Amino acid sequence: MKYKMLLSAVACFALTGCSDKNASVDSADDSSAPVAIDGMPPSIDAHAHPEHGPHGGELVELGKEAFHLEMVHAGGAVGFFVLDGSATKPVAIDAKKLTVSLKHDGEVKVFELAAEPQAEDEAGKASRYSTRDEVMDQWMDAGAEGAVVVEIDGKSFTGKISHDHDHAGHDHGDHEGHDH
């Protein structure tokens, strides 16, 4: 199988050659025209996903978009929702917790978020994890960055957290309506 994949890659390279990223594309060449993938219309990118999750939160990619986490920080709580590769549908998993490691002002701290199953989650599984840890809440307000680790189907996934506080309309005060 690896041999066939390598042979295909070599053949593709030999047929197309090296590309210069500064080279212009000939508009008469239709080889770059959209192609239907797995029955999807050509106008839809097979890997496209929304900029924000279903709850308006920031998306964290896991495993080259095998899954996503949606990070929501509001009202003194921090929560993560496990989503599919398209970042649109919840995925209930077996993990009892997920771990977040944050760095702020040169200090690193680890937080554990407990599973909080939603009504539609299969028994014994959860698609939501949250905490009301005041330190984590404060660090998130201050723009701490770090990583989140979660186990899904026996595999450990790590995603990068970079909490954006430079968006318009953000209020660092009472957190009401603070939804990202």
GROMACS .gro file of C-alpha atoms in nm:
model
  180
    1MET     CA    1   0.000   0.000   0.000
    2LYS     CA    2   0.281   0.244   0.093
    3TYR     CA    3   0.457   0.153  -0.232
    4LYS     CA    4   0.146   0.241  -0.438
    5MET     CA    5   0.106   0.573  -0.253
    6LEU     CA    6   0.474   0.657  -0.307
    7LEU     CA    7   0.452   0.561  -0.674
    8SER     CA    8   0.141   0.778  -0.716
    9ALA     CA    9   0.313   1.073  -0.551
   10VAL     CA   10   0.622   1.035  -0.771
   11ALA     CA   11   0.406   1.006  -1.083
   12CYS     CA   12   0.207   1.314  -0.988
   13PHE     CA   13   0.526   1.511  -0.926
   14ALA     CA   14   0.677   1.394  -1.256
   15LEU     CA   15   0.364   1.494  -1.449
   16THR     CA   16   0.315   1.833  -1.283
   17GLY     CA   17   0.673   1.929  -1.200
   18CYS     CA   18   0.775   2.180  -0.939
   19SER     CA   19   0.556   2.482  -0.897
   20ASP     CA   20   0.678   2.833  -0.839
   21LYS     CA   21   0.455   3.000  -0.583
   22ASN     CA   22   0.512   3.332  -0.759
   23ALA     CA   23   0.418   3.197  -1.101
   24SER     CA   24   0.097   3.323  -1.253
   25VAL     CA   25  -0.189   3.089  -1.339
   26ASP     CA   26  -0.302   3.078  -1.701
   27SER     CA   27  -0.674   3.157  -1.699
   28ALA     CA   28  -0.728   2.926  -1.999
   29ASP     CA   29  -0.602   2.630  -1.793
   30ASP     CA   30  -0.905   2.464  -1.637
   31SER     CA   31  -0.701   2.209  -1.437
   32SER     CA   32  -0.759   2.420  -1.126
   33ALA     CA   33  -1.136   2.418  -1.173
   34PRO     CA   34  -1.331   2.288  -0.873
   35VAL     CA   35  -1.397   1.916  -0.874
   36ALA     CA   36  -1.682   1.736  -0.697
   37ILE     CA   37  -1.555   1.541  -0.394
   38ASP     CA   38  -1.754   1.255  -0.242
   39GLY     CA   39  -2.076   1.376  -0.402
   40MET     CA   40  -2.035   1.734  -0.276
   41PRO     CA   41  -2.089   2.015  -0.527
   42PRO     CA   42  -1.763   2.164  -0.659
   43SER     CA   43  -1.834   2.499  -0.490
   44ILE     CA   44  -1.808   2.348  -0.139
   45ASP     CA   45  -1.466   2.298   0.017
   46ALA     CA   46  -1.459   1.945   0.163
   47HIS     CA   47  -1.248   2.068   0.459
   48ALA     CA   48  -1.429   2.395   0.521
   49HIS     CA   49  -1.577   2.456   0.862
   50PRO     CA   50  -1.725   2.759   1.033
   51GLU     CA   51  -1.507   3.022   1.194
   52HIS     CA   52  -1.686   2.974   1.528
   53GLY     CA   53  -1.857   2.675   1.687
   54PRO     CA   54  -2.233   2.621   1.726
   55HIS     CA   55  -2.225   2.807   2.061
   56GLY     CA   56  -2.030   3.103   1.917
   57GLY     CA   57  -1.703   2.984   2.072
   58GLU     CA   58  -1.350   2.967   1.937
   59LEU     CA   59  -1.253   2.648   1.755
   60VAL     CA   60  -0.955   2.433   1.850
   61GLU     CA   61  -0.839   2.182   1.589
   62LEU     CA   62  -0.761   1.825   1.697
   63GLY     CA   63  -0.576   1.568   1.487
   64LYS     CA   64  -0.559   1.752   1.154
   65GLU     CA   65  -0.931   1.830   1.179
   66ALA     CA   66  -1.036   1.478   1.281
   67PHE     CA   67  -1.222   1.655   1.563
   68HIS     CA   68  -1.260   2.006   1.700
   69LEU     CA   69  -1.319   2.153   2.042
   70GLU     CA   70  -1.528   2.463   2.079
   71MET     CA   71  -1.403   2.681   2.365
   72VAL     CA   72  -1.668   2.897   2.531
   73HIS     CA   73  -1.576   3.142   2.806
   74ALA     CA   74  -1.866   3.327   2.968
   75GLY     CA   75  -2.007   3.419   3.307
   76GLY     CA   76  -1.703   3.300   3.504
   77ALA     CA   77  -1.708   2.955   3.342
   78VAL     CA   78  -1.489   2.796   3.077
   79GLY     CA   79  -1.630   2.512   2.870
   80PHE     CA   80  -1.528   2.293   2.580
   81PHE     CA   81  -1.765   2.116   2.345
   82VAL     CA   82  -1.635   1.817   2.146
   83LEU     CA   83  -1.729   1.850   1.778
   84ASP     CA   84  -1.682   1.643   1.464
   85GLY     CA   85  -1.435   1.723   1.184
   86SER     CA   86  -1.673   1.975   1.029
   87ALA     CA   87  -1.696   2.158   1.366
   88THR     CA   88  -2.074   2.155   1.346
   89LYS     CA   89  -2.199   1.841   1.524
   90PRO     CA   90  -2.140   1.732   1.886
   91VAL     CA   91  -1.946   1.412   1.951
   92ALA     CA   92  -1.997   1.235   2.285
   93ILE     CA   93  -1.680   1.063   2.406
   94ASP     CA   94  -1.579   0.832   2.694
   95ALA     CA   95  -1.331   1.072   2.859
   96LYS     CA   96  -1.422   1.174   3.215
   97LYS     CA   97  -1.211   1.492   3.189
   98LEU     CA   98  -0.993   1.696   2.959
   99THR     CA   99  -0.677   1.876   3.062
  100VAL     CA  100  -0.585   2.236   2.983
  101SER     CA  101  -0.234   2.372   3.034
  102LEU     CA  102  -0.211   2.752   3.023
  103LYS     CA  103   0.079   2.994   3.033
  104HIS     CA  104   0.032   3.347   3.166
  105ASP     CA  105   0.300   3.599   3.270
  106GLY     CA  106   0.567   3.327   3.265
  107GLU     CA  107   0.367   3.095   3.492
  108VAL     CA  108   0.220   2.762   3.377
  109LYS     CA  109  -0.082   2.602   3.540
  110VAL     CA  110  -0.278   2.285   3.460
  111PHE     CA  111  -0.658   2.273   3.485
  112GLU     CA  112  -0.886   1.971   3.463
  113LEU     CA  113  -1.235   2.014   3.322
  114ALA     CA  114  -1.490   1.751   3.424
  115ALA     CA  115  -1.732   1.587   3.184
  116GLU     CA  116  -2.081   1.742   3.187
  117PRO     CA  117  -2.299   1.524   2.968
  118GLN     CA  118  -2.568   1.696   2.767
  119ALA     CA  119  -2.921   1.552   2.738
  120GLU     CA  120  -2.856   1.413   2.390
  121ASP     CA  121  -2.526   1.241   2.484
  122GLU     CA  122  -2.517   0.862   2.496
  123ALA     CA  123  -2.517   0.718   2.850
  124GLY     CA  124  -2.167   0.716   3.001
  125LYS     CA  125  -2.033   0.966   2.746
  126ALA     CA  126  -2.008   1.345   2.726
  127SER     CA  127  -1.964   1.610   2.460
  128ARG     CA  128  -1.923   1.899   2.708
  129TYR     CA  129  -1.648   1.969   2.966
  130SER     CA  130  -1.641   2.271   3.194
  131THR     CA  131  -1.507   2.443   3.504
  132ARG     CA  132  -1.577   2.748   3.716
  133ASP     CA  133  -1.214   2.771   3.831
  134GLU     CA  134  -1.158   3.141   3.912
  135VAL     CA  135  -0.788   3.132   3.822
  136MET     CA  136  -0.858   2.978   3.481
  137ASP     CA  137  -1.132   3.235   3.423
  138GLN     CA  138  -0.894   3.520   3.510
  139TRP     CA  139  -0.614   3.380   3.297
  140MET     CA  140  -0.848   3.341   3.001
  141ASP     CA  141  -0.958   3.703   3.047
  142ALA     CA  142  -0.590   3.805   3.042
  143GLY     CA  143  -0.530   3.622   2.712
  144ALA     CA  144  -0.340   3.317   2.840
  145GLU     CA  145  -0.231   3.065   2.577
  146GLY     CA  146  -0.164   2.694   2.598
  147ALA     CA  147  -0.288   2.353   2.501
  148VAL     CA  148  -0.579   2.120   2.566
  149VAL     CA  149  -0.541   1.742   2.579
  150VAL     CA  150  -0.828   1.496   2.546
  151GLU     CA  151  -0.856   1.124   2.477
  152ILE     CA  152  -1.099   1.022   2.203
  153ASP     CA  153  -1.147   0.658   2.105
  154GLY     CA  154  -0.827   0.554   2.281
  155LYS     CA  155  -0.611   0.822   2.112
  156SER     CA  156  -0.470   1.132   2.278
  157PHE     CA  157  -0.534   1.460   2.093
  158THR     CA  158  -0.372   1.794   2.166
  159GLY     CA  159  -0.501   2.129   2.045
  160LYS     CA  160  -0.353   2.478   2.067
  161ILE     CA  161  -0.540   2.742   2.268
  162SER     CA  162  -0.485   3.106   2.182
  163HIS     CA  163  -0.768   3.303   2.336
  164ASP     CA  164  -0.834   3.615   2.124
  165HIS     CA  165  -0.933   3.921   2.321
  166ASP     CA  166  -0.881   4.173   2.043
  167HIS     CA  167  -1.225   4.138   1.889
  168ALA     CA  168  -1.473   4.424   1.871
  169GLY     CA  169  -1.741   4.454   2.136
  170HIS     CA  170  -1.551   4.255   2.397
  171ASP     CA  171  -1.619   4.363   2.753
  172HIS     CA  172  -1.368   4.270   3.022
  173GLY     CA  173  -1.608   4.386   3.292
  174ASP     CA  174  -1.901   4.178   3.411
  175HIS     CA  175  -1.879   3.892   3.154
  176GLU     CA  176  -2.248   3.918   3.070
  177GLY     CA  177  -2.279   3.849   2.700
  178HIS     CA  178  -1.912   3.744   2.693
  179ASP     CA  179  -1.956   3.461   2.452
  180HIS     CA  180  -1.661   3.323   2.263
   0.00000   0.00000   0.00000
